[in-house]
Structure formats: structure tokens, C-alpha cells
Amino acid sequence: MKKYLLPEGGNFYKANLHCHTTVSDGSVSPEEVKAAYKSRGYSIIAYTDHDIMIDHDDLREADFLPLLGYEMQIYEVIDDRAPTCHLCLIARDRENAKQVCWHRSKKLSGNGDKYKHLAKFDESLPDYELVYSHQGINDIIAKAKAGNFFVTYNHPTWSLERYPEYSGYEGMNAMEMFNFGSLIAGYDDYNPSVYDDLLLQGKRIYCIGADDNHGSKNPENRYFDFFGAFTMIKAEALEYSAVIEALDNGNFYASQGPEITELYVEDGKVYIKCSEAAQITYTTGIRHRGTVKAKNDVPVTEAVFAIHPEDIYFRLTITDEKGLHATTNAYFVDKIL
């Protein structure tokens, strides 16, 4: 029986799930962000300014959906040599969302203090002190999940985090496979090895692509960090609840450019169709791998791979002729076969 890993019905919506504006330390206003991304075919922006969650529902249109969120920064020491952990929190229910782990007197990034009076939080709780440790970060993730947020783990390379740090984090929903802003700044934040490390620990999480844009929207600017990584979400409609449901169910893939049009399992094999590619790769939790490559300058646009019961999980990567990637979420074999 055919089982679609990306739903057969619904529509694909292009999303940037990590975005900064003049509300914190970005150089472009929320309205300018909307205009720029709409001009490039995006339908969804998660506004995730540092430390402060501001509702931009006034920007919503029939063809544009702002998601409510913010990014938390947990430092051991604020120092360019010290590791840090950044998490984006996207509200599952924008009508009832309150910031978690709030501190009333904490100084916020960039312009954040100007918007502090708009923060919504549980006023009965004491100020929350952020602690950079496995216990401290896991407590934040747990509180975020209890507060009904979708939690992503961001740019581990920029954060200077390695296996001893990120392996101890529990409960996040997804991690950034691509962070374009970090790539532009010189960090290798294409993170398949980090994703595999977490999967092999048994963490059943998804992967996203995001710009983490802060800078100019002008392509001539050396720090132009728009439109370089995105998440394609397959949802029933461009409505808040439908998009959140798609995120919760993993109905999306991450990309730097290539597109995946169809993905399903049938009779112990996984089938994928995509835009023109130089290579399609099947990656698992063991050494069983597979690849289909373009031949004689004829691009490949589909592939079939046999799923072995011992694979633990599998994920597929599309690589185009420019070396840009798209990658599926990981699918665990015990849920597929």
C-alpha cells in the first residue's frame, strides 16, 4: 500500500522559520520583510526576534501568514570564544501565547527594550534566570513545550556547540539543517552530521531550513542574507492552525533551492520525485546508503531506494548542479515498514 510521507493533498507553502527585524537586531522592518519575501514566492514568515515575541497578525493576508515566535539566547559567557545555545519558539496557538522563561529586567537585543512593554508573560511567575547547561536548556525546552511552542535548535556551528553540548538537549521539535545567515557569515551551518548525531541518539526530530536574516535585503550587500534557505510546508490551507498541524506532523522538507514534488513509500521502497538534480542520496542510520546520479549531462528527477529493516531511519538529499541541497526529514523504519 502506498503511504505518502509528504501528503498527497494540500499545497506547498514556502516559509522562512527564523527571521529578525528592527524589533530586535535586524536592519529591515517587519513590513519590509513581508514585502521582500512575498516578492520571492514566500507565503509564511515566522517572526522570531531575539527575546521578545511580538504579534504581527496585522500583516496577514490571504497569501501571507505571519507566525508568532521569538528566539531565546542562552549564553554561558557573552564572549566570541564561548559556546551558546539558541532556540526558536513558534507559538502553536497565537491567540493564547505567552512568553516563557521571561525576566522583567533583562536587557534585550538591539531595539528589543523599546517593545518590552508589549511582552505577554505569566506575571505570577518570578523572573527566570537562564543557565547554559544541559539541565538549564532542557528546562527551557520543557517550559516551551508546556507553553505550547514548536521548538527549533539553531545554527550549532555558529553557536560553537559540538557533540558534548548538543547531544544533551532533549525535547526540541526540529533543528536547522541549513542556516543561511550563518553560511553567509562564513560558518558551515549545513548540518547533516549534527542531525545524524541526534537521530542516532533516538531523538525523533525534524529538520528545517531558515535564513536567520538580520541584514540588508539588497543583493549587492556583502551580508545579503535573504532567500538562501527555506522550509517547504505541505498544508491543507494557508491558515495558522493548518500550518502548525503540518509542522507537528513533519509535513515539510528543508531546502537551499531544489524542490521535492513527491515522496512516498510502497512495498518496502521509498520513491522520490524532485526538480532537476545532479544526485539523489539515501542516508540511513547504518552503512547502508544509496545514490542515483545524473548521467551524460541528463539531470535526475526521481529515484527509488529499498528500505532495509535494519536501517534505523532514512532521509533523502537532493543535490543540484550548483551544489545546493534539499533534504527530507528522517523517517524511522519502525514506523514505516
Coordinates of C-alpha atoms in Angstrom, one line a residue:
M1 CA 0.0 0.0 0.0
K2 CA 1.3 3.5 -0.9
K3 CA 2.0 5.7 2.1
Y4 CA 2.7 9.4 1.4
L5 CA 5.5 10.9 3.5
L6 CA 4.6 14.3 2.1
P7 CA 0.8 14.4 1.9
E8 CA -0.8 13.8 -1.4
G9 CA -3.3 16.6 -0.9
G10 CA -2.9 20.2 0.2
N11 CA -0.5 22.8 -1.1
F12 CA 3.2 23.6 -0.6
Y13 CA 3.9 26.9 1.1
K14 CA 7.4 28.4 1.2
A15 CA 8.4 29.5 4.6
N16 CA 11.3 31.2 6.5
L17 CA 11.0 30.0 10.1
H18 CA 13.8 32.2 11.6
C19 CA 13.7 35.9 10.9
H20 CA 14.9 39.1 12.6
T21 CA 13.7 42.6 12.1
T22 CA 14.1 46.1 13.5
V23 CA 12.1 44.8 16.6
S24 CA 15.4 43.4 17.8
D25 CA 18.8 43.5 15.9
G26 CA 17.6 43.2 12.3
S27 CA 18.0 46.1 9.8
V28 CA 14.7 45.7 8.0
S29 CA 11.2 46.3 9.4
P30 CA 8.6 43.6 9.7
E31 CA 6.6 45.2 6.8
E32 CA 9.7 45.3 4.6
V33 CA 10.5 41.7 5.4
K34 CA 7.0 40.8 4.3
A35 CA 7.3 42.7 1.0
A36 CA 10.7 41.2 0.2
Y37 CA 9.7 37.6 0.9
K38 CA 6.4 37.8 -0.9
S39 CA 8.2 39.1 -4.0
R40 CA 10.2 35.8 -3.9
G41 CA 7.2 33.5 -3.6
Y42 CA 7.2 33.0 0.2
S43 CA 3.9 32.6 1.9
I44 CA 5.0 32.2 5.6
I45 CA 7.4 34.1 7.9
A46 CA 8.0 33.2 11.5
Y47 CA 8.9 36.5 13.1
T48 CA 11.4 35.3 15.7
D49 CA 13.1 38.4 17.0
H50 CA 15.5 38.0 19.9
D51 CA 14.0 37.6 23.3
I52 CA 10.7 39.4 22.5
M53 CA 7.6 37.9 21.0
I54 CA 5.5 40.5 19.0
D55 CA 2.3 39.6 17.2
H56 CA 2.4 40.7 13.5
D57 CA -1.0 39.4 12.7
D58 CA -1.8 42.8 11.2
L59 CA 0.5 41.8 8.3
R60 CA -1.6 38.7 7.5
E61 CA -3.2 38.5 4.0
A62 CA -4.9 35.8 2.0
D63 CA -1.5 34.9 0.5
F64 CA 0.8 35.7 3.5
L65 CA 0.8 34.2 7.0
P66 CA 3.0 35.6 9.8
L67 CA 3.8 33.1 12.6
L68 CA 4.2 34.3 16.2
G69 CA 7.5 33.5 17.8
Y70 CA 10.8 34.6 19.2
E71 CA 14.4 33.4 19.6
M72 CA 15.9 32.6 23.0
Q73 CA 19.7 33.0 23.5
I74 CA 21.3 31.1 26.3
Y75 CA 24.9 32.0 27.0
E76 CA 27.5 30.6 29.4
V77 CA 29.5 33.8 28.9
I78 CA 28.8 36.5 26.4
D79 CA 32.1 36.1 24.6
D80 CA 33.0 35.3 21.0
R81 CA 35.0 32.3 22.2
A82 CA 32.3 30.7 24.3
P83 CA 29.5 28.4 23.1
T84 CA 25.9 29.4 23.2
C85 CA 22.5 27.8 22.6
H86 CA 19.8 29.5 20.5
L87 CA 16.3 28.2 20.3
C88 CA 13.4 29.5 18.2
L89 CA 9.9 29.2 19.8
I90 CA 6.9 29.3 17.4
A91 CA 3.5 29.6 19.1
R92 CA 1.1 26.8 18.2
D93 CA -1.8 28.9 19.3
R94 CA -1.2 32.6 18.6
E95 CA -4.4 33.6 20.5
N96 CA -3.2 32.2 23.8
A97 CA 0.6 32.5 23.6
K98 CA 2.7 33.9 26.4
Q99 CA 6.5 34.1 26.5
V100 CA 8.1 31.5 28.7
C101 CA 11.3 32.0 30.8
W102 CA 10.8 35.8 31.0
H103 CA 12.9 38.1 33.0
R104 CA 11.5 41.6 33.7
S105 CA 14.8 43.4 33.9
K106 CA 16.9 41.6 31.4
K107 CA 18.3 43.8 28.7
L108 CA 17.1 42.8 25.2
S109 CA 19.0 42.7 21.9
G110 CA 19.0 45.6 19.6
N111 CA 15.8 47.6 19.8
G112 CA 14.1 45.0 22.0
D113 CA 13.8 47.2 25.0
K114 CA 11.5 49.6 23.1
Y115 CA 9.0 46.8 22.7
K116 CA 9.3 45.3 26.2
H117 CA 6.0 46.7 27.3
L118 CA 4.2 44.6 24.7
A119 CA 5.5 41.3 26.1
K120 CA 2.9 38.9 27.3
F121 CA 4.0 36.5 30.0
D122 CA 2.7 34.9 33.2
E123 CA 3.0 37.7 35.7
S124 CA 2.5 35.3 38.6
L125 CA 5.9 33.7 37.9
P126 CA 9.2 35.1 39.2
D127 CA 11.9 36.3 36.9
Y128 CA 13.6 33.4 35.1
E129 CA 17.4 33.1 35.1
L130 CA 18.8 31.5 32.0
V131 CA 21.5 28.9 32.7
Y132 CA 23.8 27.5 30.0
S133 CA 23.9 23.8 30.9
H134 CA 22.1 20.7 29.8
Q135 CA 19.8 21.0 32.7
G136 CA 19.2 24.7 32.2
I137 CA 18.5 24.4 28.5
N138 CA 16.3 21.3 28.9
D139 CA 14.3 23.1 31.5
I140 CA 13.7 25.9 28.9
I141 CA 12.7 23.4 26.2
A142 CA 10.3 21.7 28.7
K143 CA 8.7 25.0 29.6
A144 CA 8.4 26.0 26.0
K145 CA 6.7 22.7 25.1
A146 CA 4.4 23.1 28.1
G147 CA 3.6 26.6 26.9
N148 CA 2.5 25.2 23.5
F149 CA 5.5 26.2 21.4
F150 CA 7.2 24.4 18.5
V151 CA 10.9 24.5 19.4
T152 CA 13.8 24.5 16.9
Y153 CA 17.5 24.2 17.7
N154 CA 19.5 26.8 15.7
H155 CA 22.9 27.1 13.9
P156 CA 25.1 24.7 16.0
T157 CA 28.2 25.7 14.1
W158 CA 27.8 29.4 14.6
S159 CA 27.0 28.6 18.3
L160 CA 30.3 26.8 18.7
E161 CA 28.4 23.8 20.0
R162 CA 29.8 20.3 19.4
Y163 CA 28.6 16.8 20.3
P164 CA 29.2 17.1 24.0
E165 CA 26.8 20.1 24.1
Y166 CA 24.0 19.4 21.7
S167 CA 23.8 15.7 22.5
G168 CA 22.4 16.5 25.9
Y169 CA 19.5 18.6 24.7
E170 CA 16.1 16.9 24.9
G171 CA 12.6 17.6 23.5
M172 CA 13.2 20.0 20.7
N173 CA 10.9 19.5 17.7
A174 CA 13.4 20.3 14.9
M175 CA 16.9 21.6 14.2
E176 CA 18.3 23.8 11.5
M177 CA 19.8 21.7 8.7
F178 CA 20.6 25.0 6.9
N179 CA 21.1 28.4 8.4
F180 CA 21.7 30.8 5.5
G181 CA 22.7 33.8 7.6
S182 CA 25.5 31.8 9.3
L183 CA 26.6 30.4 5.9
I184 CA 26.9 33.9 4.6
A185 CA 28.9 35.0 7.6
G186 CA 31.4 32.1 7.0
Y187 CA 30.1 29.4 9.2
D188 CA 29.5 25.9 7.8
D189 CA 25.9 25.7 9.1
Y190 CA 24.8 22.9 6.7
N191 CA 24.4 20.4 9.5
P192 CA 23.7 16.8 8.3
S193 CA 26.2 15.3 10.7
V194 CA 24.6 17.1 13.6
Y195 CA 21.2 15.8 12.5
D196 CA 22.5 12.2 12.2
D197 CA 24.2 12.5 15.7
L198 CA 20.8 13.4 17.2
L199 CA 18.9 10.8 15.3
L200 CA 21.3 8.1 16.3
Q201 CA 20.6 9.0 19.9
G202 CA 17.0 8.2 19.3
K203 CA 15.9 11.8 19.1
R204 CA 13.0 11.8 16.6
I205 CA 13.2 15.3 15.4
Y206 CA 12.7 17.1 12.2
C207 CA 15.0 19.4 10.2
I208 CA 14.3 22.8 8.7
G209 CA 15.9 25.4 6.5
A210 CA 15.9 29.1 7.5
D211 CA 17.6 32.4 6.6
D212 CA 18.1 33.8 10.1
N213 CA 18.1 37.1 8.3
H214 CA 19.4 40.2 10.0
G215 CA 21.0 42.3 7.3
S216 CA 20.2 44.2 4.2
K217 CA 17.7 42.9 1.7
N218 CA 19.9 44.4 -1.1
P219 CA 21.5 41.5 -3.1
E220 CA 24.6 43.8 -3.7
N221 CA 25.3 43.9 0.0
R222 CA 28.1 41.5 1.1
Y223 CA 25.9 40.4 4.0
F224 CA 22.8 39.8 2.0
D225 CA 21.1 37.0 4.0
F226 CA 17.7 36.7 2.4
F227 CA 16.3 33.9 0.4
G228 CA 19.1 31.3 0.9
A229 CA 17.4 28.6 2.9
F230 CA 13.7 27.8 3.4
T231 CA 11.2 25.2 4.6
M232 CA 8.5 23.9 2.2
I233 CA 5.4 23.1 4.2
K234 CA 2.6 20.9 2.8
A235 CA -0.6 22.0 4.4
E236 CA -4.3 21.9 3.7
A237 CA -4.6 25.7 3.7
L238 CA -2.6 28.9 4.4
E239 CA -4.2 29.1 7.9
Y240 CA -2.4 29.3 11.2
S241 CA -3.8 26.0 12.6
A242 CA -3.2 24.1 9.4
V243 CA 0.4 25.2 9.1
I244 CA 1.1 24.3 12.8
E245 CA -0.5 20.9 12.2
A246 CA 1.8 20.4 9.2
L247 CA 4.8 21.3 11.3
D248 CA 3.8 19.0 14.1
N249 CA 3.3 16.1 11.7
G250 CA 6.6 16.7 9.8
N251 CA 4.8 17.5 6.5
F252 CA 7.7 19.6 5.2
Y253 CA 11.2 19.5 3.9
A254 CA 14.3 21.8 4.1
S255 CA 16.0 23.3 1.1
Q256 CA 18.6 25.7 -0.3
G257 CA 16.9 25.6 -3.7
P258 CA 16.0 22.2 -5.0
E259 CA 12.3 21.1 -4.8
I260 CA 10.7 17.8 -3.8
T261 CA 7.4 17.2 -5.5
E262 CA 6.5 13.7 -4.3
L263 CA 7.7 11.4 -1.6
Y264 CA 6.1 8.1 -0.6
V265 CA 6.7 4.5 0.5
E266 CA 5.3 1.4 -1.2
D267 CA 6.2 -2.3 -1.0
G268 CA 9.3 -1.7 1.1
K269 CA 10.7 1.1 -1.1
V270 CA 10.8 4.8 -0.9
Y271 CA 10.1 6.8 -4.1
I272 CA 11.0 10.5 -4.6
K273 CA 10.4 13.0 -7.4
C274 CA 12.1 16.3 -7.5
S275 CA 13.4 19.2 -9.6
E276 CA 16.4 18.6 -11.8
A277 CA 19.3 17.3 -9.8
A278 CA 22.9 16.1 -10.1
Q279 CA 22.4 13.5 -7.4
I280 CA 19.8 12.0 -5.0
T281 CA 21.2 10.3 -1.9
Y282 CA 19.6 7.8 0.5
T283 CA 21.1 8.1 4.0
T284 CA 20.4 5.7 6.9
G285 CA 21.4 5.1 10.5
I286 CA 23.9 2.4 9.3
R287 CA 26.3 2.0 6.4
H288 CA 23.5 1.0 4.0
R289 CA 23.4 4.0 1.6
G290 CA 22.3 4.6 -1.9
T291 CA 22.7 7.2 -4.6
V292 CA 21.3 8.0 -8.1
K293 CA 23.4 10.4 -10.2
A294 CA 22.9 12.3 -13.4
K295 CA 24.5 10.7 -16.5
N296 CA 25.7 12.2 -19.7
D297 CA 24.5 15.7 -18.5
V298 CA 21.0 14.4 -18.2
P299 CA 19.7 15.5 -14.8
V300 CA 18.0 13.0 -12.5
T301 CA 14.4 13.9 -11.3
E302 CA 13.4 10.7 -9.5
A303 CA 14.8 7.8 -7.6
V304 CA 13.7 4.6 -5.8
F305 CA 15.6 3.0 -2.8
A306 CA 14.9 -0.2 -1.0
I307 CA 14.3 0.3 2.7
H308 CA 16.1 -2.3 4.9
P309 CA 14.6 -3.2 8.2
E310 CA 17.9 -2.6 10.0
D311 CA 18.3 0.9 8.5
I312 CA 17.0 2.5 11.8
Y313 CA 15.9 5.6 9.8
F314 CA 16.3 7.1 6.4
R315 CA 16.4 10.5 4.9
L316 CA 16.9 11.7 1.3
T317 CA 19.1 14.5 0.0
I318 CA 18.7 16.3 -3.4
T319 CA 21.9 18.0 -4.7
D320 CA 21.6 20.2 -7.8
E321 CA 24.3 21.2 -10.3
K322 CA 25.2 24.2 -8.2
G323 CA 25.8 22.1 -5.1
L324 CA 22.7 23.3 -3.3
H325 CA 20.7 20.8 -1.3
A326 CA 17.2 19.8 -0.3
T327 CA 16.7 17.3 2.5
T328 CA 13.7 15.4 3.8
N329 CA 13.0 14.8 7.4
A330 CA 14.2 11.5 8.8
Y331 CA 11.7 8.7 8.8
F332 CA 12.2 5.9 11.3
V333 CA 11.8 2.4 9.8
D334 CA 9.8 1.0 12.7
K335 CA 7.0 3.5 11.8
I336 CA 7.3 2.8 8.0
L337 CA 7.6 -0.9 7.5

